[in-house]
Amino acid sequence: MSEQVGKQSLQFSNPPYVLSCSSVVGTREGKGPLRDQFDVVSEDDHFDSENWETAESMLQKKALKIALDKAAVLPEELRYLFAGDLLGQSVATSFGLQEFQVPLIGLYGACSTSGLSLSLAAMTVAAGYADLAAAVTSSHFASAEKQFRFPLEYANQRPLCTTWTVTGSGAFLLAGGGKYLDLKRRNHHEKIFAEDPDDLAFKDWNNSRDIVISGVTTGKILDYGVRDSMNMGAAMAPAAMDVIRAHFEDFGRTPEDYDWIVTGDLGQVGKQILIELLMEKGIDISANHTDCGIEIFDNEKQKTGSGGSGCGCSAVTLAAHFLPMLRSGEIRRLLFVPTGALLSKISFNEGKNVPGIAHAVVLESRIFGQQENGRPEKRNQNKEAKK
Amino acid sequence: MSEQVGKQSLQFSNPPYVLSCSSVVGTREGKGPLRDQFDVVSEDDHFDSENWETAESMLQKKALKIALDKAAVLPEELRYLFAGDLLGQSVATSFGLQEFQVPLIGLYGACSTSGLSLSLAAMTVAAGYADLAAAVTSSHFASAEKQFRFPLEYANQRPLCTTWTVTGSGAFLLAGGGKYLDLKRRNHHEKIFAEDPDDLAFKDWNNSRDIVISGVTTGKILDYGVRDSMNMGAAMAPAAMDVIRAHFEDFGRTPEDYDWIVTGDLGQVGKQILIELLMEKGIDISANHTDCGIEIFDNEKQKTGSGGSGCGCSAVTLAAHFLPMLRSGEIRRLLFVPTGALLSKISFNEGKNVPGIAHAVVLESRIFGQQENGRPEKRNQNKEAKK
């Protein structure tokens, strides 16, 4: 039985379950509209570290620890870690996750890495290669500015189309059906006898609905010739367009099949370009599209230009904002499309274009064991997308 | 049916076949002992490019093109590309492979990336997620020196324990059993009517034996506290030890079950450390261990310090030197263990350690459809390993 759908998608016959997730963010995110939804909002972007790269490592470490704690599983129960960040040679991941001692698949897809890590973790669990796997990604405003633009000390000015890298890390634990049921029973049993039933470990277990990753569409590199590293939204929009178009074609679906289509960090500039590019292909997502970079900041008040960006942006917004909606059943099916700009400081200085890539992940709200039609029940019921 | 073996390994019940492979190298490699085995030896390390990063992109582009040509398949027949390099934000891959327009999984595991890409491509094909996938990795001496140490123009001196980054790229096409047989028949049929039966497209199809990836062991990050970026062999040897030990434990095997155990780029310094570390665990690989970094250069004549290194080192040595031995049946089972040092220029300058990682891939020589015992037939028959 093949799981292949169309030219570049997979549909899982045994979809992996999202066992738990976590979100750890910095100060700017803690002042944004999602402030009450994150697991941890730090009061100090240094995270007790001597430099920004180590601070980002601390973000990943905390995020994975919390996701493990929420599910009440130990690191040695994880069979694989799928992880990455934006820094050269992915040093935030290498130094942040080494103490967990889990076999590591290091990934790089710029800000699309959160989609890439979820895709590969889902593929691995769905294939029976692991009962339990984790996907972790991060970004940090200060380490990213230093990596791609200028150190903060330069206090350079930024054009309005620029996005602001999110300081944050999101972690997701995925489990196969059998393992998920075992852990759900174990944790339910433990909760009954727990001293504090409101303990973090039981936080995600109070809902009757479960979340699965039912399919993925893996993206190609798209290059429309953008060379402005201060306008990532424009650079990444074509790749988002291409993978969303391919996804609908492969699955034979339309935007109406999703409550939300959520891109990673196109921001307000990229969002408009994406909607126009898809419109040219005859696909109208304007009624149910939003972008994590738009959700995470109040751009006008917080002066965050076009919006948030970075692997951390899409990861924490999914974990803190969208997964709870799927957990409660408020929404039934979501297309998560993190977007990445494949540049480096060197490629930029050498005058190269900024090609983009995006990967799509289908998340659905289900009742355990039931294969529902994940189509939204009431079309347009929750279309209060930010403009 | 689970493919999981032990704590961190997989054994494939439907192992993917190595359909074709390629090796493209630079001038120094072209003067080494494997000079006659590479597909392309360039006369110019610039590869007609204006900078070193673009030169490395050209290497990947050429390598994948040749692997496709050898198997007579088109890029659009590939379902996934698993690829990476050593440069910050993997720019050699992004700019080298975008024109093929294949869904891309970007990887980063430093020099272990050739093992990581083969592992994930094998997992993906074995799971039925793809009939055809490619794994491509590269490194370039000049871009790596600029990235990790000093631009070549500085003409800095190097200690003897330093390894020399290989200028090269290796590509591998993996196919599921059904697709492999189809392509083998198609190419055999075409060869009969071809004007030039010695055409590149038929080069790898003349042998009766086939090569499968029968299993993988994914490594963890190991950090023994090495801080010397000029001694990568010492930094990576503990990770190689750990994954080899885990591999033998998971599969219940010993070194005698392999014709060769081939690490990626430990060089002469790292080789000795690896052998001693494994000896402490009661495992003696001294009789059948070698290292791609030792095979690729004549260190004494070529003054290449401890040996070759880089993702390109292990990839081209596997493609050019070891796969033909498996193809002919000269050897039957090989454990390929590329090793990576997880540092960046920034982490080094911030005084961080150089942690290591390694991933193990089992390659076996088979006759199509026959599940043989892959143990070497005559122990020690080919133990002319370089010291």
PDB file of N, CA, C and O in Angstrom, chain A residues 242-274:
ATOM      1  N   ASP A 242       3.928  27.715  -4.652  1.00  0.00           N
ATOM      2  CA  ASP A 242       4.153  26.471  -5.393  1.00  0.00           C
ATOM      3  C   ASP A 242       3.770  25.242  -4.571  1.00  0.00           C
ATOM      4  O   ASP A 242       3.171  24.303  -5.092  1.00  0.00           O
ATOM      5  N   VAL A 243       4.108  25.246  -3.285  1.00  0.00           N
ATOM      6  CA  VAL A 243       3.819  24.044  -2.492  1.00  0.00           C
ATOM      7  C   VAL A 243       2.331  23.966  -2.161  1.00  0.00           C
ATOM      8  O   VAL A 243       1.759  22.869  -2.102  1.00  0.00           O
ATOM      9  N   ILE A 244       1.666  25.105  -1.983  1.00  0.00           N
ATOM     10  CA  ILE A 244       0.218  25.086  -1.716  1.00  0.00           C
ATOM     11  C   ILE A 244      -0.535  24.606  -2.969  1.00  0.00           C
ATOM     12  O   ILE A 244      -1.422  23.756  -2.893  1.00  0.00           O
ATOM     13  N   ARG A 245      -0.104  25.126  -4.113  1.00  0.00           N
ATOM     14  CA  ARG A 245      -0.704  24.688  -5.383  1.00  0.00           C
ATOM     15  C   ARG A 245      -0.528  23.181  -5.578  1.00  0.00           C
ATOM     16  O   ARG A 245      -1.461  22.448  -5.890  1.00  0.00           O
ATOM     17  N   ALA A 246       0.706  22.698  -5.348  1.00  0.00           N
ATOM     18  CA  ALA A 246       0.998  21.270  -5.501  1.00  0.00           C
ATOM     19  C   ALA A 246       0.173  20.448  -4.509  1.00  0.00           C
ATOM     20  O   ALA A 246      -0.330  19.367  -4.845  1.00  0.00           O
ATOM     21  N   HIS A 247       0.024  20.972  -3.298  1.00  0.00           N
ATOM     22  CA  HIS A 247      -0.738  20.259  -2.276  1.00  0.00           C
ATOM     23  C   HIS A 247      -2.193  20.063  -2.704  1.00  0.00           C
ATOM     24  O   HIS A 247      -2.730  18.960  -2.622  1.00  0.00           O
ATOM     25  N   PHE A 248      -2.818  21.132  -3.174  1.00  0.00           N
ATOM     26  CA  PHE A 248      -4.217  21.033  -3.607  1.00  0.00           C
ATOM     27  C   PHE A 248      -4.347  20.080  -4.792  1.00  0.00           C
ATOM     28  O   PHE A 248      -5.288  19.293  -4.866  1.00  0.00           O
ATOM     29  N   GLU A 249      -3.394  20.154  -5.697  1.00  0.00           N
ATOM     30  CA  GLU A 249      -3.440  19.281  -6.872  1.00  0.00           C
ATOM     31  C   GLU A 249      -3.285  17.813  -6.462  1.00  0.00           C
ATOM     32  O   GLU A 249      -4.045  16.955  -6.878  1.00  0.00           O
ATOM     33  N   ASP A 250      -2.266  17.544  -5.612  1.00  0.00           N
ATOM     34  CA  ASP A 250      -1.992  16.166  -5.209  1.00  0.00           C
ATOM     35  C   ASP A 250      -3.167  15.550  -4.455  1.00  0.00           C
ATOM     36  O   ASP A 250      -3.494  14.379  -4.638  1.00  0.00           O
ATOM     37  N   PHE A 251      -3.773  16.327  -3.545  1.00  0.00           N
ATOM     38  CA  PHE A 251      -4.840  15.783  -2.706  1.00  0.00           C
ATOM     39  C   PHE A 251      -6.232  15.997  -3.308  1.00  0.00           C
ATOM     40  O   PHE A 251      -7.217  15.534  -2.753  1.00  0.00           O
ATOM     41  N   GLY A 252      -6.287  16.728  -4.422  1.00  0.00           N
ATOM     42  CA  GLY A 252      -7.594  17.023  -5.005  1.00  0.00           C
ATOM     43  C   GLY A 252      -8.460  17.862  -4.077  1.00  0.00           C
ATOM     44  O   GLY A 252      -9.671  17.650  -3.974  1.00  0.00           O
ATOM     45  N   ARG A 253      -7.825  18.805  -3.385  1.00  0.00           N
ATOM     46  CA  ARG A 253      -8.566  19.635  -2.430  1.00  0.00           C
ATOM     47  C   ARG A 253      -8.593  21.093  -2.875  1.00  0.00           C
ATOM     48  O   ARG A 253      -7.887  21.490  -3.806  1.00  0.00           O
ATOM     49  N   THR A 254      -9.374  21.878  -2.162  1.00  0.00           N
ATOM     50  CA  THR A 254      -9.451  23.319  -2.398  1.00  0.00           C
ATOM     51  C   THR A 254      -9.278  24.019  -1.049  1.00  0.00           C
ATOM     52  O   THR A 254      -9.313  23.363  -0.001  1.00  0.00           O
ATOM     53  N   PRO A 255      -9.100  25.340  -1.061  1.00  0.00           N
ATOM     54  CA  PRO A 255      -8.947  26.057   0.218  1.00  0.00           C
ATOM     55  C   PRO A 255     -10.096  25.786   1.186  1.00  0.00           C
ATOM     56  O   PRO A 255      -9.903  25.801   2.398  1.00  0.00           O
ATOM     57  N   GLU A 256     -11.307  25.524   0.671  1.00  0.00           N
ATOM     58  CA  GLU A 256     -12.465  25.299   1.531  1.00  0.00           C
ATOM     59  C   GLU A 256     -12.313  24.045   2.384  1.00  0.00           C
ATOM     60  O   GLU A 256     -13.058  23.841   3.341  1.00  0.00           O
ATOM     61  N   ASP A 257     -11.368  23.167   2.025  1.00  0.00           N
ATOM     62  CA  ASP A 257     -11.163  21.953   2.812  1.00  0.00           C
ATOM     63  C   ASP A 257     -10.376  22.227   4.094  1.00  0.00           C
ATOM     64  O   ASP A 257     -10.145  21.305   4.880  1.00  0.00           O
ATOM     65  N   TYR A 258      -9.957  23.462   4.272  1.00  0.00           N
ATOM     66  CA  TYR A 258      -9.158  23.805   5.454  1.00  0.00           C
ATOM     67  C   TYR A 258      -9.791  24.959   6.228  1.00  0.00           C
ATOM     68  O   TYR A 258     -10.277  25.922   5.628  1.00  0.00           O
ATOM     69  N   ASP A 259      -9.753  24.842   7.568  1.00  0.00           N
ATOM     70  CA  ASP A 259     -10.160  25.978   8.394  1.00  0.00           C
ATOM     71  C   ASP A 259      -9.178  27.127   8.222  1.00  0.00           C
ATOM     72  O   ASP A 259      -9.565  28.281   8.098  1.00  0.00           O
ATOM     73  N   TRP A 260      -7.914  26.751   8.272  1.00  0.00           N
ATOM     74  CA  TRP A 260      -6.867  27.757   8.099  1.00  0.00           C
ATOM     75  C   TRP A 260      -5.759  27.221   7.205  1.00  0.00           C
ATOM     76  O   TRP A 260      -5.383  26.054   7.307  1.00  0.00           O
ATOM     77  N   ILE A 261      -5.217  28.090   6.392  1.00  0.00           N
ATOM     78  CA  ILE A 261      -3.960  27.831   5.690  1.00  0.00           C
ATOM     79  C   ILE A 261      -2.975  28.818   6.301  1.00  0.00           C
ATOM     80  O   ILE A 261      -3.150  30.038   6.186  1.00  0.00           O
ATOM     81  N   VAL A 262      -1.989  28.285   7.009  1.00  0.00           N
ATOM     82  CA  VAL A 262      -1.127  29.123   7.837  1.00  0.00           C
ATOM     83  C   VAL A 262       0.306  29.066   7.334  1.00  0.00           C
ATOM     84  O   VAL A 262       0.990  28.052   7.497  1.00  0.00           O
ATOM     85  N   THR A 263       0.766  30.123   6.705  1.00  0.00           N
ATOM     86  CA  THR A 263       2.168  30.165   6.287  1.00  0.00           C
ATOM     87  C   THR A 263       3.047  30.564   7.475  1.00  0.00           C
ATOM     88  O   THR A 263       2.555  31.003   8.515  1.00  0.00           O
ATOM     89  N   GLY A 264       4.383  30.401   7.275  1.00  0.00           N
ATOM     90  CA  GLY A 264       5.285  30.548   8.412  1.00  0.00           C
ATOM     91  C   GLY A 264       5.643  31.976   8.752  1.00  0.00           C
ATOM     92  O   GLY A 264       5.368  32.464   9.850  1.00  0.00           O
ATOM     93  N   ASP A 265       6.270  32.668   7.816  1.00  0.00           N
ATOM     94  CA  ASP A 265       6.754  33.999   8.173  1.00  0.00           C
ATOM     95  C   ASP A 265       6.866  34.893   6.953  1.00  0.00           C
ATOM     96  O   ASP A 265       7.869  35.557   6.732  1.00  0.00           O
ATOM     97  N   LEU A 266       5.781  34.909   6.177  1.00  0.00           N
ATOM     98  CA  LEU A 266       5.770  35.797   5.013  1.00  0.00           C
ATOM     99  C   LEU A 266       5.575  37.248   5.434  1.00  0.00           C
ATOM    100  O   LEU A 266       5.990  38.166   4.731  1.00  0.00           O
ATOM    101  N   GLY A 267       4.917  37.452   6.566  1.00  0.00           N
ATOM    102  CA  GLY A 267       4.618  38.815   6.983  1.00  0.00           C
ATOM    103  C   GLY A 267       3.580  39.445   6.071  1.00  0.00           C
ATOM    104  O   GLY A 267       3.046  38.798   5.160  1.00  0.00           O
ATOM    105  N   GLN A 268       3.322  40.742   6.311  1.00  0.00           N
ATOM    106  CA  GLN A 268       2.248  41.391   5.556  1.00  0.00           C
ATOM    107  C   GLN A 268       2.590  41.593   4.086  1.00  0.00           C
ATOM    108  O   GLN A 268       1.730  41.470   3.214  1.00  0.00           O
ATOM    109  N   VAL A 269       3.866  41.841   3.802  1.00  0.00           N
ATOM    110  CA  VAL A 269       4.284  42.021   2.407  1.00  0.00           C
ATOM    111  C   VAL A 269       4.158  40.702   1.648  1.00  0.00           C
ATOM    112  O   VAL A 269       3.562  40.627   0.568  1.00  0.00           O
ATOM    113  N   GLY A 270       4.707  39.632   2.237  1.00  0.00           N
ATOM    114  CA  GLY A 270       4.678  38.331   1.574  1.00  0.00           C
ATOM    115  C   GLY A 270       3.274  37.769   1.435  1.00  0.00           C
ATOM    116  O   GLY A 270       2.959  37.087   0.456  1.00  0.00           O
ATOM    117  N   LYS A 271       2.431  38.040   2.426  1.00  0.00           N
ATOM    118  CA  LYS A 271       1.044  37.530   2.387  1.00  0.00           C
ATOM    119  C   LYS A 271       0.325  38.024   1.133  1.00  0.00           C
ATOM    120  O   LYS A 271      -0.324  37.242   0.432  1.00  0.00           O
ATOM    121  N   GLN A 272       0.454  39.324   0.870  1.00  0.00           N
ATOM    122  CA  GLN A 272      -0.219  39.888  -0.305  1.00  0.00           C
ATOM    123  C   GLN A 272       0.297  39.256  -1.590  1.00  0.00           C
ATOM    124  O   GLN A 272      -0.471  38.936  -2.501  1.00  0.00           O
ATOM    125  N   ILE A 273       1.622  39.066  -1.653  1.00  0.00           N
ATOM    126  CA  ILE A 273       2.217  38.478  -2.861  1.00  0.00           C
ATOM    127  C   ILE A 273       1.711  37.044  -3.044  1.00  0.00           C
ATOM    128  O   ILE A 273       1.337  36.630  -4.137  1.00  0.00           O
ATOM    129  N   LEU A 274       1.694  36.282  -1.932  1.00  0.00           N
ATOM    130  CA  LEU A 274       1.224  34.891  -1.998  1.00  0.00           C
ATOM    131  C   LEU A 274      -0.211  34.818  -2.514  1.00  0.00           C
ATOM    132  O   LEU A 274      -0.524  34.019  -3.406  1.00  0.00           O
TER     133      LEU A 274
END
